[in-house]
Short mmCIF file of C-alpha atoms and ligand atoms in Angstrom, two decimals:
data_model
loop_
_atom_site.label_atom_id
_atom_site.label_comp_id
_atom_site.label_asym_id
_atom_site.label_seq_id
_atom_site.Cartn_x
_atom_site.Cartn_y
_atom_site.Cartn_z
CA UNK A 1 -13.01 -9.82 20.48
CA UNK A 2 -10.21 -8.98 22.97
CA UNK A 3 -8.11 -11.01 21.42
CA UNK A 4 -8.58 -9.23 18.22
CA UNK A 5 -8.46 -6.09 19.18
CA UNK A 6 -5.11 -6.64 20.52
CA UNK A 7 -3.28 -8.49 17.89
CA UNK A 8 -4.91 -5.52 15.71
CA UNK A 9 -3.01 -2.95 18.07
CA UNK A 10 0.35 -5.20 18.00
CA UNK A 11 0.56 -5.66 14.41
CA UNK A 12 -0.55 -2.59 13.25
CA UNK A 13 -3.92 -3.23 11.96
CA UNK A 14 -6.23 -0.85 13.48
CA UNK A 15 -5.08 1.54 16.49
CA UNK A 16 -7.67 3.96 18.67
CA UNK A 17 -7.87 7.46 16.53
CA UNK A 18 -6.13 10.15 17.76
CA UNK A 19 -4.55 7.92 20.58
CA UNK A 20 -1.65 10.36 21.99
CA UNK A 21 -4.86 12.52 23.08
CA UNK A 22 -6.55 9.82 24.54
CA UNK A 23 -8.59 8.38 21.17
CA UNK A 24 -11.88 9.77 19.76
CA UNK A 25 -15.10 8.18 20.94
CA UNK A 26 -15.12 4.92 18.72
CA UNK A 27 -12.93 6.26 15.98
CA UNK A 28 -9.86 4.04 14.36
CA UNK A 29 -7.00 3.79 12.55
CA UNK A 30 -6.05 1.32 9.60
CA UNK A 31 -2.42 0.65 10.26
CA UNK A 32 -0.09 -0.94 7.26
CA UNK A 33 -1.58 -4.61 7.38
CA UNK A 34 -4.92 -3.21 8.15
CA UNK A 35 -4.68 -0.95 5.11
CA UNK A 36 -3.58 -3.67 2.90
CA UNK A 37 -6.15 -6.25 4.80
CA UNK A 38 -9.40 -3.59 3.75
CA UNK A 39 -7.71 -2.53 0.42
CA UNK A 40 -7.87 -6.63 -0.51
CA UNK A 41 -11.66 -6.71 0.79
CA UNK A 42 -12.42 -3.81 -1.30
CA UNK A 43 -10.85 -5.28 -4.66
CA UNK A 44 -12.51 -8.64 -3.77
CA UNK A 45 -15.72 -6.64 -3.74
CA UNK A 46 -14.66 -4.38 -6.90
CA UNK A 47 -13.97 -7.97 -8.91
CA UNK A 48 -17.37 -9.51 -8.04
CA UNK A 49 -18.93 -6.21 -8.88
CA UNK A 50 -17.44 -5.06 -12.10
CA UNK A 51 -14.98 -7.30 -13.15
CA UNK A 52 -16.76 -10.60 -13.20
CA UNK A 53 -19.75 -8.87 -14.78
CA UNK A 54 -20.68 -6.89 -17.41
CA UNK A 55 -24.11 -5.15 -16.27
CA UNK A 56 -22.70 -3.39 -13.65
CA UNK A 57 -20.38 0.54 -13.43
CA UNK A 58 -18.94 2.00 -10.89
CA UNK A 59 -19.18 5.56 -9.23
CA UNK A 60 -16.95 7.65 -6.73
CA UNK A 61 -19.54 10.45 -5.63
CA UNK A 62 -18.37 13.51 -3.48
CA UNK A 63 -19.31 12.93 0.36
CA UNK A 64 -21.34 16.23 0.39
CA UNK A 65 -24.19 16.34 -1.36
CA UNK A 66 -26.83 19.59 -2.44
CA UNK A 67 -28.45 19.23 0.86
CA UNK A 68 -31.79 18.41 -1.07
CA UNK A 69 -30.76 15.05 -1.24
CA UNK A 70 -31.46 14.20 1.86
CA UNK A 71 -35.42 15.61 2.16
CA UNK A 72 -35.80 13.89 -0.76
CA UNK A 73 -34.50 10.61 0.65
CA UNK A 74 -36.21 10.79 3.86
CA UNK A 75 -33.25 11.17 6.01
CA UNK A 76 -33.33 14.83 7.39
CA UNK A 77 -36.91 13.40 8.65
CA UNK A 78 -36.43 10.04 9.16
CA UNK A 79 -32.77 9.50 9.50
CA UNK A 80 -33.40 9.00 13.09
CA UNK A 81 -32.49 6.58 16.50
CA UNK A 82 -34.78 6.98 19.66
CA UNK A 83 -32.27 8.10 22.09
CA UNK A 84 -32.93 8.25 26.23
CA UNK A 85 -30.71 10.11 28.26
CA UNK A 86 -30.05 9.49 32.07
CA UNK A 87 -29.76 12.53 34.02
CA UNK A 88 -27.62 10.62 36.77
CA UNK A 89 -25.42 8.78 35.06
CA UNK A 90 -25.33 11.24 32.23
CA UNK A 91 -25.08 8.58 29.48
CA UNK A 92 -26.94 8.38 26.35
CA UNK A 93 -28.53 4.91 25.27
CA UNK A 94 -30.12 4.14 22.58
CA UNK A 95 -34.06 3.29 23.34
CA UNK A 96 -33.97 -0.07 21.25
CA UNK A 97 -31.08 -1.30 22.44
CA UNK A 98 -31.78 -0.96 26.88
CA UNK A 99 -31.18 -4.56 26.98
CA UNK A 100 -27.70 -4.68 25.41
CA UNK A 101 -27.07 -1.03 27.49
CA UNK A 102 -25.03 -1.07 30.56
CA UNK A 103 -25.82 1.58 33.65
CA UNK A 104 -23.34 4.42 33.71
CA UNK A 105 -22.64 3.65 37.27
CA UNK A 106 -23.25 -0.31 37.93
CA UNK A 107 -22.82 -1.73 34.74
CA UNK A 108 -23.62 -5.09 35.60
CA UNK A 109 -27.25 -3.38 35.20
CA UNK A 110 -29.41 -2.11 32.36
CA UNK A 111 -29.98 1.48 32.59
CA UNK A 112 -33.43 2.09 34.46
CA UNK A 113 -32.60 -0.75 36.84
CA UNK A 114 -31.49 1.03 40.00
CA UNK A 115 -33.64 3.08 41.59
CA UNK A 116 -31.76 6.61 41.34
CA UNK A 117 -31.43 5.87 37.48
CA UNK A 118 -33.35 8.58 35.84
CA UNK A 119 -34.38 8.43 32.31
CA UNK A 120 -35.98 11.23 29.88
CA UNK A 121 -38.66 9.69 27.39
CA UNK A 122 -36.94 8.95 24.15
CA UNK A 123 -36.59 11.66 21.47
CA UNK A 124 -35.62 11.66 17.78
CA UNK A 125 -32.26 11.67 17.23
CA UNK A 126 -30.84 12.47 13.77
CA UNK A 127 -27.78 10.85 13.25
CA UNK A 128 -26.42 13.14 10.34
CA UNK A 129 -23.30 15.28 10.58
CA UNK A 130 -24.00 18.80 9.71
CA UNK A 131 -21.30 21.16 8.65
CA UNK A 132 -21.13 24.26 6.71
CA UNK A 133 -20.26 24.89 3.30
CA UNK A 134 -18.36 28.45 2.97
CA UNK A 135 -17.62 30.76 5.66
CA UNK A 136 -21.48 32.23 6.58
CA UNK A 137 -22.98 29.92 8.94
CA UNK A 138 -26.62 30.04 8.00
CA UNK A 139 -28.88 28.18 7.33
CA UNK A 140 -28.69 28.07 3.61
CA UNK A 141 -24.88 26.81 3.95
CA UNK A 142 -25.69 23.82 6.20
CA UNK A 143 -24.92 20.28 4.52
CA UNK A 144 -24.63 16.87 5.62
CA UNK A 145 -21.71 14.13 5.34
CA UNK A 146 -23.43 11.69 3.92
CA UNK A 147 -25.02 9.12 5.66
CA UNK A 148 -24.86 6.39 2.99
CA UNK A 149 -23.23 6.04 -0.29
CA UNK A 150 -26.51 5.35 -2.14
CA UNK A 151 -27.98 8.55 -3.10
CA UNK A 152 -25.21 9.66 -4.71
CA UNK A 153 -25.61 6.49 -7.03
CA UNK A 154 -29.23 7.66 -7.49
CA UNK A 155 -28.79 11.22 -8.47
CA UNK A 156 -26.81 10.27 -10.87
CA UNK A 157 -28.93 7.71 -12.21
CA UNK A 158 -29.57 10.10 -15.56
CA UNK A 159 -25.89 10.25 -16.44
CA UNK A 160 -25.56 6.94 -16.44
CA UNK A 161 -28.27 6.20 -18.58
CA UNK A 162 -26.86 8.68 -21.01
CA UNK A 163 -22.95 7.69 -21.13
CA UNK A 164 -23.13 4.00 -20.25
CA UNK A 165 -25.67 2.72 -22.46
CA UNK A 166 -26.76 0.40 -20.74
CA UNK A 167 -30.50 -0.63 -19.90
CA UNK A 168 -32.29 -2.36 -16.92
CA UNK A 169 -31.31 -5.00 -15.72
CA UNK A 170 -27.91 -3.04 -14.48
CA UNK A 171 -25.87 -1.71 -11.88
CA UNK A 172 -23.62 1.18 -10.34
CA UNK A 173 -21.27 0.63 -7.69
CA UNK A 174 -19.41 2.75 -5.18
CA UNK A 175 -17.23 2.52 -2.55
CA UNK A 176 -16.71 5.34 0.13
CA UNK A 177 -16.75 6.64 3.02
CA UNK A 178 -20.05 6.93 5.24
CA UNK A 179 -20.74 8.83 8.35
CA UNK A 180 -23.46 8.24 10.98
CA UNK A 181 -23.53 10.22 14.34
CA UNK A 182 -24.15 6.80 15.93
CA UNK A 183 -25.53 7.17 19.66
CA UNK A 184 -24.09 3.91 20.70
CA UNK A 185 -21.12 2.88 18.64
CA UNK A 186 -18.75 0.07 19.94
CA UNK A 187 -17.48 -3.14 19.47
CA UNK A 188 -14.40 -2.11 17.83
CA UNK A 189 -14.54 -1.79 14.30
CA UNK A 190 -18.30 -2.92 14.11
CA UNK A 191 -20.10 -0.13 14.62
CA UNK A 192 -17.70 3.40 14.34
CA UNK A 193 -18.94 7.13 13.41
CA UNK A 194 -17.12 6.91 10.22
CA UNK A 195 -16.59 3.35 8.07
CA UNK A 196 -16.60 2.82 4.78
CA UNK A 197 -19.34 1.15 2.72
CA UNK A 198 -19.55 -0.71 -0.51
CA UNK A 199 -22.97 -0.55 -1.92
CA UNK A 200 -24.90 -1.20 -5.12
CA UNK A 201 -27.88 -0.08 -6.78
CA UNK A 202 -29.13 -2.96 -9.63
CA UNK A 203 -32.06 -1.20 -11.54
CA UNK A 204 -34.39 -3.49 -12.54
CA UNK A 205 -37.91 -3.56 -14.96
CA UNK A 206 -40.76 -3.59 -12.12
CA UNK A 207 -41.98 -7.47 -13.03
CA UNK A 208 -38.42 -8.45 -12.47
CA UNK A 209 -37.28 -6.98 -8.67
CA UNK A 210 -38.62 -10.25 -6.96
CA UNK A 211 -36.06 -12.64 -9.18
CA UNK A 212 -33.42 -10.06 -9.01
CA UNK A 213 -33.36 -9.60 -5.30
CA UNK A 214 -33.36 -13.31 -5.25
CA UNK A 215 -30.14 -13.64 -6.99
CA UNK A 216 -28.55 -10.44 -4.81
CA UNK A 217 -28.82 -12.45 -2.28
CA UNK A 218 -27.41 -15.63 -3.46
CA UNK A 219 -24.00 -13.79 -5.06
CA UNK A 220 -23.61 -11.71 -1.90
CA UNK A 221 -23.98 -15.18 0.26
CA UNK A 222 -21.06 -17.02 -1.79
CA UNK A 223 -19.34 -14.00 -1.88
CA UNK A 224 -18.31 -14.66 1.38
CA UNK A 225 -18.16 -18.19 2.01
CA UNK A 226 -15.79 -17.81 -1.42
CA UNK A 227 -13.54 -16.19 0.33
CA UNK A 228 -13.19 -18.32 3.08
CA UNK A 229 -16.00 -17.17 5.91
CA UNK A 230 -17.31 -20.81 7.47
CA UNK A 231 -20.63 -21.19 6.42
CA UNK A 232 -22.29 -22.37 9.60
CA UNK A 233 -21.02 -18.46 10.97
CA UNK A 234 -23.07 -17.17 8.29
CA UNK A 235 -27.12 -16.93 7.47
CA UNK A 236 -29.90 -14.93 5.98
CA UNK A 237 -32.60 -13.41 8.16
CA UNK A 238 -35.59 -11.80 6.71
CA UNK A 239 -37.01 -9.02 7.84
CA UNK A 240 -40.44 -9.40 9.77
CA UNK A 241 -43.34 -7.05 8.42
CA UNK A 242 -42.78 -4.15 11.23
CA UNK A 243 -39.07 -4.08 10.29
CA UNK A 244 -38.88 -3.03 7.22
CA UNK A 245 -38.48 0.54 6.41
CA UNK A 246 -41.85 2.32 4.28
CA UNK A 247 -40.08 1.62 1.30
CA UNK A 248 -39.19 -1.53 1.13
CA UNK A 249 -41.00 -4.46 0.06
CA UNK A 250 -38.39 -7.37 1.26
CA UNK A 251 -35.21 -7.37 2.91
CA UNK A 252 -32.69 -9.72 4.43
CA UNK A 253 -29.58 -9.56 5.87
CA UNK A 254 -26.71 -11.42 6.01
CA UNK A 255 -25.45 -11.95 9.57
CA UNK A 256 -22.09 -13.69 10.62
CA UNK A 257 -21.51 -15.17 14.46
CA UNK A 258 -19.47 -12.15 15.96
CA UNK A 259 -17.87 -12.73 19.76
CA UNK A 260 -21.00 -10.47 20.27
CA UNK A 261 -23.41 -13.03 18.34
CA UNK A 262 -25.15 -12.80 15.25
CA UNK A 263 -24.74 -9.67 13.36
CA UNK A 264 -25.40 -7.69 10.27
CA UNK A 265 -22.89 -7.92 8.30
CA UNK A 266 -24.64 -6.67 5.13
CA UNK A 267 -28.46 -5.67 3.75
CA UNK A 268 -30.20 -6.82 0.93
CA UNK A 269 -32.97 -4.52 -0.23
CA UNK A 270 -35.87 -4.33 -2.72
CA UNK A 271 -36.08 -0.81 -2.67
CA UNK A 272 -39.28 -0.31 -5.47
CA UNK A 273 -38.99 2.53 -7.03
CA UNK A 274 -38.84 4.98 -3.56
CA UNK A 275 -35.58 6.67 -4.58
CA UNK A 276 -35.78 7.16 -8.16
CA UNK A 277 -39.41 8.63 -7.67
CA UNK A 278 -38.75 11.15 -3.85
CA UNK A 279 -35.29 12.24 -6.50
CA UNK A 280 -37.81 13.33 -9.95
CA UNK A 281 -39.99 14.71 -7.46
CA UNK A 282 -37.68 17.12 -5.49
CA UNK A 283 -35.25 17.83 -8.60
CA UNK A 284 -38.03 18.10 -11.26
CA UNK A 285 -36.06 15.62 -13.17
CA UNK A 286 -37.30 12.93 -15.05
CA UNK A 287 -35.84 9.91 -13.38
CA UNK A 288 -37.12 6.70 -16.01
CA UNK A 289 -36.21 4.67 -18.50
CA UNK A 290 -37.62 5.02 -21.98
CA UNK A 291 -36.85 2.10 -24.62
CA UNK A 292 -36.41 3.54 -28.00
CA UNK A 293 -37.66 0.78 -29.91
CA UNK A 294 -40.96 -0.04 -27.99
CA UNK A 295 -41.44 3.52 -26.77
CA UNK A 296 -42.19 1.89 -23.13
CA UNK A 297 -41.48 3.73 -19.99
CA UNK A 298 -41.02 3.20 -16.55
CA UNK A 299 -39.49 4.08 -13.60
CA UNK A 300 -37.05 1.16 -12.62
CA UNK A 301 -36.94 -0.85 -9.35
CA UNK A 302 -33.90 -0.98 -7.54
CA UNK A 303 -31.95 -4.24 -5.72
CA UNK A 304 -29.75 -2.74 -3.12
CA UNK A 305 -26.35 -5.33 -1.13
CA UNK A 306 -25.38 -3.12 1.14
CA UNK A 307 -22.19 -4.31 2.90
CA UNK A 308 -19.63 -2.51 5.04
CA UNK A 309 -15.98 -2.47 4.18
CA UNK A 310 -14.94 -2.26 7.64
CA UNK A 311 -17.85 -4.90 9.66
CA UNK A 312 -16.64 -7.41 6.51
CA UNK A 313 -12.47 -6.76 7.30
CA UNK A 314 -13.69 -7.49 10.98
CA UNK A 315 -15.45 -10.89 10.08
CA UNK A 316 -12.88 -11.89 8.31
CA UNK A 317 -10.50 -11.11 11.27
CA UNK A 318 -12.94 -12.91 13.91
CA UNK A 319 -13.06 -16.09 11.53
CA UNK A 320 -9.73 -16.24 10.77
CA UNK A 321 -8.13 -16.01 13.88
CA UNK A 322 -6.85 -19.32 15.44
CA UNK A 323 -4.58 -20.55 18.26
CA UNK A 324 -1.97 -23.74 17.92
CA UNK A 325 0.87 -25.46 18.67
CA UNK A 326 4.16 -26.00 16.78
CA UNK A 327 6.31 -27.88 18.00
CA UNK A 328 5.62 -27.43 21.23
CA UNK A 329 5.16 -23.52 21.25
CA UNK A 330 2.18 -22.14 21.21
CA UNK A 331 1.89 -19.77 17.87
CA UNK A 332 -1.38 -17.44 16.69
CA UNK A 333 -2.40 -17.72 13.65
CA UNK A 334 -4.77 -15.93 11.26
CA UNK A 335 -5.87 -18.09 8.61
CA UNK A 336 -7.36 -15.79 6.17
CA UNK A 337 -7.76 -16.84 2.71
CA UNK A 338 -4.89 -16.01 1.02
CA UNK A 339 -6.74 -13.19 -1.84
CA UNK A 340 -7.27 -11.68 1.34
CA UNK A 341 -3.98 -11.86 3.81
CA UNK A 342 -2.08 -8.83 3.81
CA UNK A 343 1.00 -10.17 2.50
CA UNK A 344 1.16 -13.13 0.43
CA UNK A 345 4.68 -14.23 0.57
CA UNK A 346 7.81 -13.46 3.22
CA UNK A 347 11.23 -14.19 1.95
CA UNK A 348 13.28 -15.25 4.62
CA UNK A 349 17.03 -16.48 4.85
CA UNK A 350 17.59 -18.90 6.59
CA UNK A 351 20.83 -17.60 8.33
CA UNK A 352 22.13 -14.12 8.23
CA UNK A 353 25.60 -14.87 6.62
CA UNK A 354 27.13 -17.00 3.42
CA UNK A 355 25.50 -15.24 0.53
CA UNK A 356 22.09 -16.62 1.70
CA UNK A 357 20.62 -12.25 2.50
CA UNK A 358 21.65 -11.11 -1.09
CA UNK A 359 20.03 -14.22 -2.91
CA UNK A 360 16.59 -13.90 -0.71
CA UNK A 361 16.55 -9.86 -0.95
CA UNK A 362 16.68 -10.64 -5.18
CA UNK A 363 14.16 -13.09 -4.80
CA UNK A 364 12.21 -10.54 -2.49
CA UNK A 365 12.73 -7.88 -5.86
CA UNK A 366 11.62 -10.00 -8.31
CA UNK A 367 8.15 -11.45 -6.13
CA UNK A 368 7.34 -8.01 -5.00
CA UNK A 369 6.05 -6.71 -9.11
CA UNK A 370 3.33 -9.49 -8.42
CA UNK A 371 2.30 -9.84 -5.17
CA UNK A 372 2.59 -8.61 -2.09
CA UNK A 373 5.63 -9.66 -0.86
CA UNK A 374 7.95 -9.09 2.32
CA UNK A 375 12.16 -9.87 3.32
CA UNK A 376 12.79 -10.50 6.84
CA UNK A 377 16.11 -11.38 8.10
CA UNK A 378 15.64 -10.79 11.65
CA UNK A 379 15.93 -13.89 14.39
CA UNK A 380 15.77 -16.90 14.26
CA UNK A 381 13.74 -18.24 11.45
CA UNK A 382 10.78 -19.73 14.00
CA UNK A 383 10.23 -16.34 15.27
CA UNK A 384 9.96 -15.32 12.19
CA UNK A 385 7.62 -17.45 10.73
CA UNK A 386 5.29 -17.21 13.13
CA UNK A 387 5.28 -12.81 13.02
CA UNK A 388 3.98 -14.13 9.51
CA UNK A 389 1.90 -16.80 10.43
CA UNK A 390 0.01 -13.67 12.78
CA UNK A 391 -0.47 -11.51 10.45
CA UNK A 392 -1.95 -14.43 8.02
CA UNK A 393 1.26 -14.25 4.91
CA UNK A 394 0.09 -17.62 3.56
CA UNK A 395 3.64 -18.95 2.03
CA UNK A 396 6.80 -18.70 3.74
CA UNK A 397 9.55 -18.69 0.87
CA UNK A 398 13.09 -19.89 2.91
CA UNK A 399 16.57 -19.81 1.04
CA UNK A 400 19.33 -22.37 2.69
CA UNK A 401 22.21 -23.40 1.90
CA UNK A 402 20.93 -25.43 -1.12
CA UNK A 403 19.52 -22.84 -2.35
CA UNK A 404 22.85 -21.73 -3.43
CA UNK A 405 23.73 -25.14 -5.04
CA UNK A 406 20.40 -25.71 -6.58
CA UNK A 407 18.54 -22.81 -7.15
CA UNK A 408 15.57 -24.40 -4.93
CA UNK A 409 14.03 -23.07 -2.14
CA UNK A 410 11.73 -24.14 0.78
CA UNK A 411 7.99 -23.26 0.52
CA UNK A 412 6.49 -23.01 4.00
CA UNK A 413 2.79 -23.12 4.06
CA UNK A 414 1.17 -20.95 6.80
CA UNK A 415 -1.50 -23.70 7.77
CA UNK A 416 -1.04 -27.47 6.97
CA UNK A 417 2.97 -26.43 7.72
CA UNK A 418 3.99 -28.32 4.73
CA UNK A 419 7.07 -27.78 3.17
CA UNK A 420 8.17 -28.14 -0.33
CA UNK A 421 11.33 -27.28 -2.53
CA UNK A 422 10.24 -25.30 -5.47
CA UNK A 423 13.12 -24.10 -8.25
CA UNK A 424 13.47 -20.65 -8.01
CA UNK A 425 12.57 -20.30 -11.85
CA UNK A 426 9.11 -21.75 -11.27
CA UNK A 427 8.31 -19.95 -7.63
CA UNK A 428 6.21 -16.95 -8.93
CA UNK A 429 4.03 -18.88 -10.98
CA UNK A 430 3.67 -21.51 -8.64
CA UNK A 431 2.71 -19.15 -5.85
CA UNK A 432 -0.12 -16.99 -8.50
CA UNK A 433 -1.55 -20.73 -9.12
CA UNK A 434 -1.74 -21.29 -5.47
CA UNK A 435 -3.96 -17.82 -4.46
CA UNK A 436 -6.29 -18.55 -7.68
CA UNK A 437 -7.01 -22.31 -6.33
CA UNK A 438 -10.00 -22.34 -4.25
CA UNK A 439 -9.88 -22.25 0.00
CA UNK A 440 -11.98 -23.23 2.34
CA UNK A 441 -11.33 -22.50 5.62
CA UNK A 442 -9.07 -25.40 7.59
CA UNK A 443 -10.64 -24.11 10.73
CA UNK A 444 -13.91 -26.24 9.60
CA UNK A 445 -11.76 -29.20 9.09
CA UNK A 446 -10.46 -28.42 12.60
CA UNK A 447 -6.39 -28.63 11.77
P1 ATP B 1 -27.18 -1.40 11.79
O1 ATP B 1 -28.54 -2.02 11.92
O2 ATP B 1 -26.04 -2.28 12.23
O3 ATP B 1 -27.10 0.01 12.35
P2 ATP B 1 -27.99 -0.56 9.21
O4 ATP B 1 -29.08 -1.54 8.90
O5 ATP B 1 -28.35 0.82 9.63
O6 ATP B 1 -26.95 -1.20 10.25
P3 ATP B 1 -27.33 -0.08 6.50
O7 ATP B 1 -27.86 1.30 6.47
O8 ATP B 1 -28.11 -1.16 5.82
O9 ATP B 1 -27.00 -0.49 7.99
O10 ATP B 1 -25.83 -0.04 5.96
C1 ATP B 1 -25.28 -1.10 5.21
C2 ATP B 1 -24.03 -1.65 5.85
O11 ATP B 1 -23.14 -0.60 6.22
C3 ATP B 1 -24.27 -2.41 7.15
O12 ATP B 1 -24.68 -3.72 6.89
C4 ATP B 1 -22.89 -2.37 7.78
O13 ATP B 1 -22.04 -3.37 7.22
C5 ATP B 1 -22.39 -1.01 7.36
N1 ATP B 1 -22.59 -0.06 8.47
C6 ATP B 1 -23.71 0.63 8.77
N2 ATP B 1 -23.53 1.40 9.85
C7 ATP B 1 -22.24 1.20 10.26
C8 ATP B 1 -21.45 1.71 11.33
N3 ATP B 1 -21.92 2.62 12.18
N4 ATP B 1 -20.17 1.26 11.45
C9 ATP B 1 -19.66 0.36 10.57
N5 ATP B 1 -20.37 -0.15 9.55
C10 ATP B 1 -21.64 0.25 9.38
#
């Protein structure tokens, strides 16, 4: 994770929040690759979602909601993490997790270990933000930043019925921000106060939520080993019995093998009918579905992937990352499949003089309208191709001196390091027919 972390800082992935004051307590940054990085994770999401599909539309909700939301939901009750203080030390731990926590003052020990350690009895934490909406500050103004993205998707499960007309089986999707006073938050980008989630709400008829939550959990699996994760990083787990929250009748996660071991990296729920039902209840709203021809109602069940924008950048990261030679120098590498990489093509030439700049920066114009595309003329072209090769570009485009004479250039590629003349004419296509083919990961092959 180290490792990660600083290659993130070097090449402007992710940097601390707020650094120049001395960072923000698990807060971050998405520098320019890291933007790009997350914005290709989100479309990637966005294409399984809605674009590959037709039962599913998507939603941008506001963060703050009518503060009724969340008694209806449970979370201004519930929304809570048993949280232990230590009067000594003065750290907070969370009372779950005392065997991953670390003593304030010895932290080769777990806090209660050594004898002056003195711990309260755990109490309720909520982990919503309050703020205040307008200037008074009572107690009719206070509202939450939303803890979750998915009650927005179910108050607005009405509208939806009306404008989309659709009918169960279907989805909404949304992507946003979420925020969660976390009492332990760590491990970089894993768990932060603020991260962005990608959720989904598939309403189902009743009968059907078992076969449905079946088949969540299949398209969220390949989802990821699609896009390169190595499959023997990544598994279901069930929930036992005394897991699952009140509402739920099954849920799994998908975990990945983080430096910090396995991991949720996503939750699939069968929700029932919980939400829909708590929201008519508090709002007075009818929250069903009637069919006009039979004139049968119900209140639909709800399939719920839950995945994290941010925890899914940072798997990719982890899996991607990889160490090598070339001849003879040792080079980092992130081998992320190439939908994904930040930049999918660096124009280089190969020496800074005899036309060669002018040829590759018109090259550089003409790649840039359809993919993400960057010129470099600076060093020599090793060093260059290995900045690329760390911030995972997968093709390295290099114009020569033949280039002039032929109209050919030199296609690098970022991890079997095979290189191939392609005719200028044909590049772009070429390079579009090379991010559509299918990856796997040549980590599993063991390059
Ligand atoms: P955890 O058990 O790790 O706290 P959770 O079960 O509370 O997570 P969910 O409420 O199911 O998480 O949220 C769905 C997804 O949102 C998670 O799988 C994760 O990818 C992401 N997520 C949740 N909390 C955080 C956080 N504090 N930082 C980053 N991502 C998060």
């Amino acid at each position: 994770m180290d490792k990660i972390v600083s290659l993130c800082k070097r090449r402007g992935f992710v940097f601390p929040s707020s650094e120049i004051y001395g960072g923000l307590g698990s807060t971050y940054d998405y520098g320019h690759y890291g933007v790009l990085l997350k914005q290709n994770v989100k479309a990637e999401w966005w294409r399984a979602m809605l674009q590959e599909r037709d039962d599913i539309v998507a939603l941008d909700a506001a963060i703050l909601m009518h503060p009724r939301t969340w008694e209806a939901s449970g979370h201004l009750a519930g929304f809570t993490d048993p949280l232990i203080d230590c009067r000594t030390c003065k750290l907070r731990f969370r009372a779950d997790h005392m065997e991953q926590s670390a003593c304030g003052r010895k932290p080769s020990k777990h806090p209660g270990d050594i004898p002056d350690c003195d711990l309260t009895d755990p109490r309720d934490f909520n982990l919503m933000f309050q703020t205040t909406l307008g200037p008074v500050k009572d107690a009719g103004a206070t509202v939450y930043l939303r803890p979750e993205t998915a009650q927005g998707i179910f108050v607005n499960f009405k509208n939806y019925l009306q404008f989309s007309r659709k009918k169960p089986p279907f989805g909404i999707a949304q992507i946003g921000k979420s925020f969660r006073n976390e009492i332990t938050p760590g491990n970089f980008v894993f768990r932060t106060r603020e991260f962005e989630q990608m959720e989904m709400e598939y309403f189902v008829p009743p009968d059907e939520a078992p076969k449905w939550f079946e088949h969540w959990l299949e398209q969220r699996m390949n989802w990821y080993t699609e896009l390169g994760l190595r499959p023997d990083h990544l598994r279901l787990r069930a929930h036992a019995p005394d897991e699952l929250s009140h509402y739920s009748s099954a849920t799994s996660d998908v975990e990945y093998l983080f430096p910090i071991g396995w991991s949720e990296l996503e939750g699939v729920a069968n929700r029932g009918n919980f939400d829909l039902t708590q929201h008519a209840e508090f709002s007075g709203q009818k929250l069903e579905y009637v069919d006009t021809a039979s004139g049968e109602r119900y209140v639909p069940h709800v399939i719920e992937p839950a995945a994290g924008a941010d925890r899914a950048a940072l798997a990719f990261l982890v899996d991607a990352y990889d160490e090598d030679e070339v001849g003879g120098e040792a080079r980092t590498v992130l081998r992320l499949h190439p939908r994904l990489a930040p930049v999918k093509v660096a124009v280089l030439p190969l020496v800074k003089k005899d036309g060669q700049p002018e040829v590759a920066a018109e090259l550089h114009r003409e790649l840039r309208v359809r993919m993400s595309a960057e010129y470099d003329e600076g060093g020599a072209i090793g060093r260059r191709y290995r900045r690329q090769d760390e911030i995972g570009t997968p093709f390295g485009v290099t114009v020569d001196h033949q280039t002039l004479e032929d109209r050919t250039v030199t296609v690098r590629e970022r991890d079997s390091l095979v290189q191939e003349r392609v005719p200028i004419a044909e590049l772009a296509d070429e390079l579009e027919r090379r991010l559509r083919a299918l990856w796997s990961s040549p980590k599993l092959a063991g390059v």
